[in-house]
Amino acid sequence: DADATEAAAALSVNVGSLAESSDLLGMAHFLEHMLFMGSGKYPDENNYTEYIANNMGTYNAYTADFETTYFFSVANPAFEGALDRLSRFFIDPLLNPSSVDREVRAVDSEYKGNLQTEGWCINELGHHLSNSSHPYSQFSIGNLETLQDAAKLLGVGLHEKVVQFYQQYYSADIMKLAVAGNHSVAQLADWVVEKFSKVPSQGNTKPELPGHPLGSAQLGQVVHMQSLANINILLVEFALPDIRSLYQQDPTLYLAKLAGSEMPGSLLHYLKQQGWAISVHAHLHRLNEGFEIFPFAIELTPEGLHNYEQVLEAMFAYLQMLRDLGPQKPVHDEIKSVDMLDF
């Protein structure tokens, strides 16, 4: 894009917290932190972050169930240098033993901060209530107890284990890279090939998962959770199969559009008329591999909380009505138009 005011890149490794062993939980997240701590080519621990900050940029990373993603944006003239520094995360990271204690404490600090985040606590409860034999049920963010203390109990070095995790899973075959800037496509492609062709290839290193984490024993449960803030949420999770093949159609976006609509005849319109709800949200932020869990969240009024069973009945009745009617072209066309404008 010749008119782009900044350049950006994101590299996603198709492995995340579901690859962790049950005796060292949080390892994928811990590795994410460790990769920022210098490389053979750029050994200074702060080289990557300072370079980006000094060139009007931002950076971050996140670890999810199936992926770990590293990304940055930077002023266009500094893009090649930033891209080169990012590439070294996956070629010659130092993973220094001297960084272990500080970074495991940084992971622990994130964990403690999330304890005050409503959405994170709800998400963790969902994991906890899933099939205990599935890695989805495991604690994923990590803390001092599940990493540092657990390694001591096992009689192993945490540094040794994080290096092992990196070598086992971080393969070029399960990485995807996206770049953008005001440079030509040919120039961007040349930089990508030049800087990332040395990333080691080990074949497909993604772990095999044992089916869906929500089986018959986990479905049909009603769980009451004390909220951190003064809000009332009714969250219903639907167990779906793998729907990645439908990413171009994105049927969940159709449901999200209708769920949040306040038009007469909509679920939210009805619930507001009853004085039971404030908002309705239903949308996936990313697609999983092998299974899907679709969240349908209704923010309730105090009266709605008292009558949550009637709210549930209304929700299921509305979903059944949508199934009976089938997809409606006007709704689809409106979603398409909005998406095109967003793009």
PDB file of N, CA and C in Angstrom, residues 174-245:
ATOM      1  N   ILE A 174       4.826 -24.669  10.554  1.00  0.00           N
ATOM      2  CA  ILE A 174       3.571 -24.295  11.208  1.00  0.00           C
ATOM      3  C   ILE A 174       3.547 -22.808  11.553  1.00  0.00           C
ATOM      4  N   MET A 175       4.277 -22.021  10.774  1.00  0.00           N
ATOM      5  CA  MET A 175       4.301 -20.571  10.958  1.00  0.00           C
ATOM      6  C   MET A 175       3.679 -19.871   9.752  1.00  0.00           C
ATOM      7  N   LYS A 176       3.003 -18.759  10.032  1.00  0.00           N
ATOM      8  CA  LYS A 176       2.470 -17.903   8.975  1.00  0.00           C
ATOM      9  C   LYS A 176       2.892 -16.470   9.260  1.00  0.00           C
ATOM     10  N   LEU A 177       3.305 -15.770   8.214  1.00  0.00           N
ATOM     11  CA  LEU A 177       3.794 -14.406   8.353  1.00  0.00           C
ATOM     12  C   LEU A 177       3.006 -13.472   7.440  1.00  0.00           C
ATOM     13  N   ALA A 178       2.564 -12.348   7.979  1.00  0.00           N
ATOM     14  CA  ALA A 178       1.903 -11.316   7.184  1.00  0.00           C
ATOM     15  C   ALA A 178       2.678 -10.017   7.347  1.00  0.00           C
ATOM     16  N   VAL A 179       2.918  -9.307   6.228  1.00  0.00           N
ATOM     17  CA  VAL A 179       3.638  -8.035   6.267  1.00  0.00           C
ATOM     18  C   VAL A 179       2.878  -7.006   5.450  1.00  0.00           C
ATOM     19  N   ALA A 180       3.034  -5.747   5.827  1.00  0.00           N
ATOM     20  CA  ALA A 180       2.390  -4.652   5.099  1.00  0.00           C
ATOM     21  C   ALA A 180       3.212  -3.390   5.273  1.00  0.00           C
ATOM     22  N   GLY A 181       3.211  -2.537   4.240  1.00  0.00           N
ATOM     23  CA  GLY A 181       3.940  -1.277   4.306  1.00  0.00           C
ATOM     24  C   GLY A 181       3.780  -0.529   3.002  1.00  0.00           C
ATOM     25  N   ASN A 182       4.480   0.591   2.870  1.00  0.00           N
ATOM     26  CA  ASN A 182       4.377   1.366   1.636  1.00  0.00           C
ATOM     27  C   ASN A 182       5.407   0.947   0.596  1.00  0.00           C
ATOM     28  N   HIS A 183       6.123  -0.138   0.867  1.00  0.00           N
ATOM     29  CA  HIS A 183       7.096  -0.673  -0.067  1.00  0.00           C
ATOM     30  C   HIS A 183       6.379  -1.508  -1.125  1.00  0.00           C
ATOM     31  N   SER A 184       7.051  -1.805  -2.214  1.00  0.00           N
ATOM     32  CA  SER A 184       6.460  -2.637  -3.260  1.00  0.00           C
ATOM     33  C   SER A 184       6.303  -4.061  -2.763  1.00  0.00           C
ATOM     34  N   VAL A 185       5.379  -4.788  -3.376  1.00  0.00           N
ATOM     35  CA  VAL A 185       5.181  -6.193  -3.006  1.00  0.00           C
ATOM     36  C   VAL A 185       6.461  -6.980  -3.244  1.00  0.00           C
ATOM     37  N   ALA A 186       7.157  -6.674  -4.327  1.00  0.00           N
ATOM     38  CA  ALA A 186       8.413  -7.378  -4.628  1.00  0.00           C
ATOM     39  C   ALA A 186       9.452  -7.143  -3.538  1.00  0.00           C
ATOM     40  N   GLN A 187       9.538  -5.885  -3.055  1.00  0.00           N
ATOM     41  CA  GLN A 187      10.499  -5.580  -1.994  1.00  0.00           C
ATOM     42  C   GLN A 187      10.144  -6.296  -0.694  1.00  0.00           C
ATOM     43  N   LEU A 188       8.864  -6.286  -0.344  1.00  0.00           N
ATOM     44  CA  LEU A 188       8.429  -6.973   0.871  1.00  0.00           C
ATOM     45  C   LEU A 188       8.728  -8.462   0.778  1.00  0.00           C
ATOM     46  N   ALA A 189       8.442  -9.044  -0.383  1.00  0.00           N
ATOM     47  CA  ALA A 189       8.691 -10.480  -0.569  1.00  0.00           C
ATOM     48  C   ALA A 189      10.182 -10.792  -0.460  1.00  0.00           C
ATOM     49  N   ASP A 190      11.027  -9.949  -1.041  1.00  0.00           N
ATOM     50  CA  ASP A 190      12.477 -10.171  -0.973  1.00  0.00           C
ATOM     51  C   ASP A 190      12.957 -10.150   0.474  1.00  0.00           C
ATOM     52  N   TRP A 191      12.457  -9.192   1.244  1.00  0.00           N
ATOM     53  CA  TRP A 191      12.867  -9.116   2.653  1.00  0.00           C
ATOM     54  C   TRP A 191      12.414 -10.348   3.438  1.00  0.00           C
ATOM     55  N   VAL A 192      11.193 -10.789   3.175  1.00  0.00           N
ATOM     56  CA  VAL A 192      10.672 -11.957   3.890  1.00  0.00           C
ATOM     57  C   VAL A 192      11.528 -13.180   3.592  1.00  0.00           C
ATOM     58  N   VAL A 193      11.826 -13.408   2.311  1.00  0.00           N
ATOM     59  CA  VAL A 193      12.629 -14.578   1.933  1.00  0.00           C
ATOM     60  C   VAL A 193      14.037 -14.474   2.527  1.00  0.00           C
ATOM     61  N   GLU A 194      14.613 -13.295   2.423  1.00  0.00           N
ATOM     62  CA  GLU A 194      15.974 -13.095   2.922  1.00  0.00           C
ATOM     63  C   GLU A 194      16.072 -13.344   4.426  1.00  0.00           C
ATOM     64  N   LYS A 195      15.102 -12.869   5.163  1.00  0.00           N
ATOM     65  CA  LYS A 195      15.220 -12.867   6.620  1.00  0.00           C
ATOM     66  C   LYS A 195      14.624 -14.097   7.297  1.00  0.00           C
ATOM     67  N   PHE A 196      13.672 -14.752   6.646  1.00  0.00           N
ATOM     68  CA  PHE A 196      12.997 -15.870   7.307  1.00  0.00           C
ATOM     69  C   PHE A 196      13.330 -17.237   6.704  1.00  0.00           C
ATOM     70  N   SER A 197      14.113 -17.282   5.645  1.00  0.00           N
ATOM     71  CA  SER A 197      14.417 -18.577   5.023  1.00  0.00           C
ATOM     72  C   SER A 197      15.281 -19.467   5.911  1.00  0.00           C
ATOM     73  N   LYS A 198      15.919 -18.870   6.913  1.00  0.00           N
ATOM     74  CA  LYS A 198      16.763 -19.664   7.815  1.00  0.00           C
ATOM     75  C   LYS A 198      16.010 -20.214   9.029  1.00  0.00           C
ATOM     76  N   VAL A 199      14.715 -19.925   9.127  1.00  0.00           N
ATOM     77  CA  VAL A 199      13.931 -20.489  10.236  1.00  0.00           C
ATOM     78  C   VAL A 199      13.905 -22.011  10.077  1.00  0.00           C
ATOM     79  N   PRO A 200      14.303 -22.771  11.088  1.00  0.00           N
ATOM     80  CA  PRO A 200      14.391 -24.233  10.957  1.00  0.00           C
ATOM     81  C   PRO A 200      13.052 -24.884  10.626  1.00  0.00           C
ATOM     82  N   SER A 201      13.117 -25.905   9.806  1.00  0.00           N
ATOM     83  CA  SER A 201      11.929 -26.676   9.434  1.00  0.00           C
ATOM     84  C   SER A 201      12.028 -28.072  10.029  1.00  0.00           C
ATOM     85  N   GLN A 202      10.973 -28.454  10.766  1.00  0.00           N
ATOM     86  CA  GLN A 202      10.944 -29.786  11.385  1.00  0.00           C
ATOM     87  C   GLN A 202       9.711 -30.585  10.960  1.00  0.00           C
ATOM     88  N   GLY A 203       9.018 -30.113   9.949  1.00  0.00           N
ATOM     89  CA  GLY A 203       7.771 -30.759   9.565  1.00  0.00           C
ATOM     90  C   GLY A 203       6.619 -30.235  10.404  1.00  0.00           C
ATOM     91  N   ASN A 204       5.514 -30.924  10.353  1.00  0.00           N
ATOM     92  CA  ASN A 204       4.323 -30.526  11.113  1.00  0.00           C
ATOM     93  C   ASN A 204       4.479 -30.948  12.568  1.00  0.00           C
ATOM     94  N   THR A 205       4.696 -29.973  13.434  1.00  0.00           N
ATOM     95  CA  THR A 205       4.944 -30.278  14.847  1.00  0.00           C
ATOM     96  C   THR A 205       3.726 -30.018  15.731  1.00  0.00           C
ATOM     97  N   LYS A 206       2.571 -29.732  15.123  1.00  0.00           N
ATOM     98  CA  LYS A 206       1.375 -29.473  15.917  1.00  0.00           C
ATOM     99  C   LYS A 206       0.962 -30.724  16.694  1.00  0.00           C
ATOM    100  N   PRO A 207       0.575 -30.588  17.952  1.00  0.00           N
ATOM    101  CA  PRO A 207       0.146 -31.761  18.736  1.00  0.00           C
ATOM    102  C   PRO A 207      -1.226 -32.252  18.304  1.00  0.00           C
ATOM    103  N   GLU A 208      -1.463 -33.528  18.450  1.00  0.00           N
ATOM    104  CA  GLU A 208      -2.776 -34.108  18.181  1.00  0.00           C
ATOM    105  C   GLU A 208      -3.666 -33.933  19.409  1.00  0.00           C
ATOM    106  N   LEU A 209      -4.913 -33.524  19.174  1.00  0.00           N
ATOM    107  CA  LEU A 209      -5.836 -33.290  20.284  1.00  0.00           C
ATOM    108  C   LEU A 209      -6.922 -34.359  20.327  1.00  0.00           C
ATOM    109  N   PRO A 210      -7.376 -34.713  21.537  1.00  0.00           N
ATOM    110  CA  PRO A 210      -8.333 -35.822  21.703  1.00  0.00           C
ATOM    111  C   PRO A 210      -9.798 -35.409  21.568  1.00  0.00           C
ATOM    112  N   GLY A 211     -10.216 -34.909  20.414  1.00  0.00           N
ATOM    113  CA  GLY A 211     -11.633 -34.612  20.208  1.00  0.00           C
ATOM    114  C   GLY A 211     -12.079 -33.317  20.851  1.00  0.00           C
ATOM    115  N   HIS A 212     -13.380 -33.243  21.148  1.00  0.00           N
ATOM    116  CA  HIS A 212     -13.976 -32.022  21.673  1.00  0.00           C
ATOM    117  C   HIS A 212     -13.885 -31.983  23.199  1.00  0.00           C
ATOM    118  N   PRO A 213     -13.550 -30.829  23.783  1.00  0.00           N
ATOM    119  CA  PRO A 213     -13.454 -30.746  25.243  1.00  0.00           C
ATOM    120  C   PRO A 213     -14.802 -30.692  25.951  1.00  0.00           C
ATOM    121  N   LEU A 214     -15.882 -30.492  25.191  1.00  0.00           N
ATOM    122  CA  LEU A 214     -17.218 -30.491  25.786  1.00  0.00           C
ATOM    123  C   LEU A 214     -17.990 -31.699  25.284  1.00  0.00           C
ATOM    124  N   GLY A 215     -18.051 -32.721  26.114  1.00  0.00           N
ATOM    125  CA  GLY A 215     -18.812 -33.918  25.791  1.00  0.00           C
ATOM    126  C   GLY A 215     -20.153 -33.912  26.507  1.00  0.00           C
ATOM    127  N   SER A 216     -20.863 -35.011  26.432  1.00  0.00           N
ATOM    128  CA  SER A 216     -22.187 -35.087  27.048  1.00  0.00           C
ATOM    129  C   SER A 216     -22.140 -34.851  28.555  1.00  0.00           C
ATOM    130  N   ALA A 217     -21.041 -35.234  29.189  1.00  0.00           N
ATOM    131  CA  ALA A 217     -20.931 -35.062  30.644  1.00  0.00           C
ATOM    132  C   ALA A 217     -20.734 -33.596  31.033  1.00  0.00           C
ATOM    133  N   GLN A 218     -20.241 -32.783  30.087  1.00  0.00           N
ATOM    134  CA  GLN A 218     -19.988 -31.378  30.399  1.00  0.00           C
ATOM    135  C   GLN A 218     -21.141 -30.469  29.970  1.00  0.00           C
ATOM    136  N   LEU A 219     -21.990 -30.931  29.065  1.00  0.00           N
ATOM    137  CA  LEU A 219     -23.077 -30.093  28.560  1.00  0.00           C
ATOM    138  C   LEU A 219     -24.276 -30.147  29.500  1.00  0.00           C
ATOM    139  N   GLY A 220     -25.106 -29.139  29.414  1.00  0.00           N
ATOM    140  CA  GLY A 220     -26.323 -29.116  30.229  1.00  0.00           C
ATOM    141  C   GLY A 220     -26.099 -28.660  31.660  1.00  0.00           C
ATOM    142  N   GLN A 221     -24.937 -28.100  31.956  1.00  0.00           N
ATOM    143  CA  GLN A 221     -24.648 -27.633  33.315  1.00  0.00           C
ATOM    144  C   GLN A 221     -25.052 -26.158  33.476  1.00  0.00           C
ATOM    145  N   VAL A 222     -25.480 -25.819  34.669  1.00  0.00           N
ATOM    146  CA  VAL A 222     -25.723 -24.424  35.029  1.00  0.00           C
ATOM    147  C   VAL A 222     -24.790 -24.098  36.186  1.00  0.00           C
ATOM    148  N   VAL A 223     -23.945 -23.098  35.982  1.00  0.00           N
ATOM    149  CA  VAL A 223     -22.941 -22.733  36.980  1.00  0.00           C
ATOM    150  C   VAL A 223     -23.133 -21.269  37.361  1.00  0.00           C
ATOM    151  N   HIS A 224     -23.141 -20.994  38.648  1.00  0.00           N
ATOM    152  CA  HIS A 224     -23.287 -19.626  39.139  1.00  0.00           C
ATOM    153  C   HIS A 224     -21.915 -19.126  39.613  1.00  0.00           C
ATOM    154  N   MET A 225     -21.530 -17.952  39.139  1.00  0.00           N
ATOM    155  CA  MET A 225     -20.225 -17.381  39.470  1.00  0.00           C
ATOM    156  C   MET A 225     -20.412 -15.976  40.029  1.00  0.00           C
ATOM    157  N   GLN A 226     -19.720 -15.678  41.113  1.00  0.00           N
ATOM    158  CA  GLN A 226     -19.763 -14.343  41.697  1.00  0.00           C
ATOM    159  C   GLN A 226     -18.950 -13.390  40.830  1.00  0.00           C
ATOM    160  N   SER A 227     -19.562 -12.348  40.319  1.00  0.00           N
ATOM    161  CA  SER A 227     -18.861 -11.413  39.437  1.00  0.00           C
ATOM    162  C   SER A 227     -17.966 -10.482  40.244  1.00  0.00           C
ATOM    163  N   LEU A 228     -16.932  -9.966  39.580  1.00  0.00           N
ATOM    164  CA  LEU A 228     -16.030  -9.025  40.220  1.00  0.00           C
ATOM    165  C   LEU A 228     -16.613  -7.624  40.222  1.00  0.00           C
ATOM    166  N   ALA A 229     -17.341  -7.297  39.160  1.00  0.00           N
ATOM    167  CA  ALA A 229     -17.960  -5.985  39.039  1.00  0.00           C
ATOM    168  C   ALA A 229     -19.466  -6.125  39.239  1.00  0.00           C
ATOM    169  N   ASN A 230     -20.144  -4.994  39.236  1.00  0.00           N
ATOM    170  CA  ASN A 230     -21.586  -5.003  39.447  1.00  0.00           C
ATOM    171  C   ASN A 230     -22.309  -5.234  38.112  1.00  0.00           C
ATOM    172  N   ILE A 231     -22.100  -6.415  37.532  1.00  0.00           N
ATOM    173  CA  ILE A 231     -22.748  -6.771  36.269  1.00  0.00           C
ATOM    174  C   ILE A 231     -23.334  -8.169  36.378  1.00  0.00           C
ATOM    175  N   ASN A 232     -24.311  -8.423  35.534  1.00  0.00           N
ATOM    176  CA  ASN A 232     -24.957  -9.739  35.496  1.00  0.00           C
ATOM    177  C   ASN A 232     -24.883 -10.258  34.059  1.00  0.00           C
ATOM    178  N   ILE A 233     -24.212 -11.373  33.873  1.00  0.00           N
ATOM    179  CA  ILE A 233     -24.043 -11.953  32.542  1.00  0.00           C
ATOM    180  C   ILE A 233     -24.602 -13.367  32.520  1.00  0.00           C
ATOM    181  N   LEU A 234     -25.408 -13.651  31.523  1.00  0.00           N
ATOM    182  CA  LEU A 234     -25.836 -15.022  31.243  1.00  0.00           C
ATOM    183  C   LEU A 234     -25.039 -15.480  30.030  1.00  0.00           C
ATOM    184  N   LEU A 235     -24.139 -16.423  30.223  1.00  0.00           N
ATOM    185  CA  LEU A 235     -23.278 -16.917  29.153  1.00  0.00           C
ATOM    186  C   LEU A 235     -23.643 -18.357  28.833  1.00  0.00           C
ATOM    187  N   VAL A 236     -24.010 -18.595  27.595  1.00  0.00           N
ATOM    188  CA  VAL A 236     -24.324 -19.946  27.128  1.00  0.00           C
ATOM    189  C   VAL A 236     -23.282 -20.337  26.098  1.00  0.00           C
ATOM    190  N   GLU A 237     -22.625 -21.472  26.293  1.00  0.00           N
ATOM    191  CA  GLU A 237     -21.601 -21.937  25.356  1.00  0.00           C
ATOM    192  C   GLU A 237     -22.107 -23.147  24.594  1.00  0.00           C
ATOM    193  N   PHE A 238     -22.018 -23.075  23.275  1.00  0.00           N
ATOM    194  CA  PHE A 238     -22.473 -24.149  22.395  1.00  0.00           C
ATOM    195  C   PHE A 238     -21.262 -24.905  21.846  1.00  0.00           C
ATOM    196  N   ALA A 239     -21.295 -26.229  21.954  1.00  0.00           N
ATOM    197  CA  ALA A 239     -20.222 -27.062  21.419  1.00  0.00           C
ATOM    198  C   ALA A 239     -20.454 -27.266  19.923  1.00  0.00           C
ATOM    199  N   LEU A 240     -19.524 -26.762  19.111  1.00  0.00           N
ATOM    200  CA  LEU A 240     -19.617 -26.886  17.662  1.00  0.00           C
ATOM    201  C   LEU A 240     -18.454 -27.712  17.130  1.00  0.00           C
ATOM    202  N   PRO A 241     -18.603 -28.276  15.948  1.00  0.00           N
ATOM    203  CA  PRO A 241     -17.461 -28.953  15.302  1.00  0.00           C
ATOM    204  C   PRO A 241     -16.488 -27.919  14.746  1.00  0.00           C
ATOM    205  N   ASP A 242     -15.449 -28.374  14.132  1.00  0.00           N
ATOM    206  CA  ASP A 242     -14.478 -27.507  13.476  1.00  0.00           C
ATOM    207  C   ASP A 242     -15.164 -26.789  12.302  1.00  0.00           C
ATOM    208  N   ILE A 243     -15.182 -25.458  12.312  1.00  0.00           N
ATOM    209  CA  ILE A 243     -15.862 -24.713  11.255  1.00  0.00           C
ATOM    210  C   ILE A 243     -14.886 -23.836  10.463  1.00  0.00           C
ATOM    211  N   ARG A 244     -13.606 -24.153  10.501  1.00  0.00           N
ATOM    212  CA  ARG A 244     -12.631 -23.345   9.776  1.00  0.00           C
ATOM    213  C   ARG A 244     -12.888 -23.328   8.275  1.00  0.00           C
ATOM    214  N   SER A 245     -13.422 -24.429   7.735  1.00  0.00           N
ATOM    215  CA  SER A 245     -13.675 -24.490   6.297  1.00  0.00           C
ATOM    216  C   SER A 245     -14.733 -23.479   5.865  1.00  0.00           C
TER     217      SER A 245
END
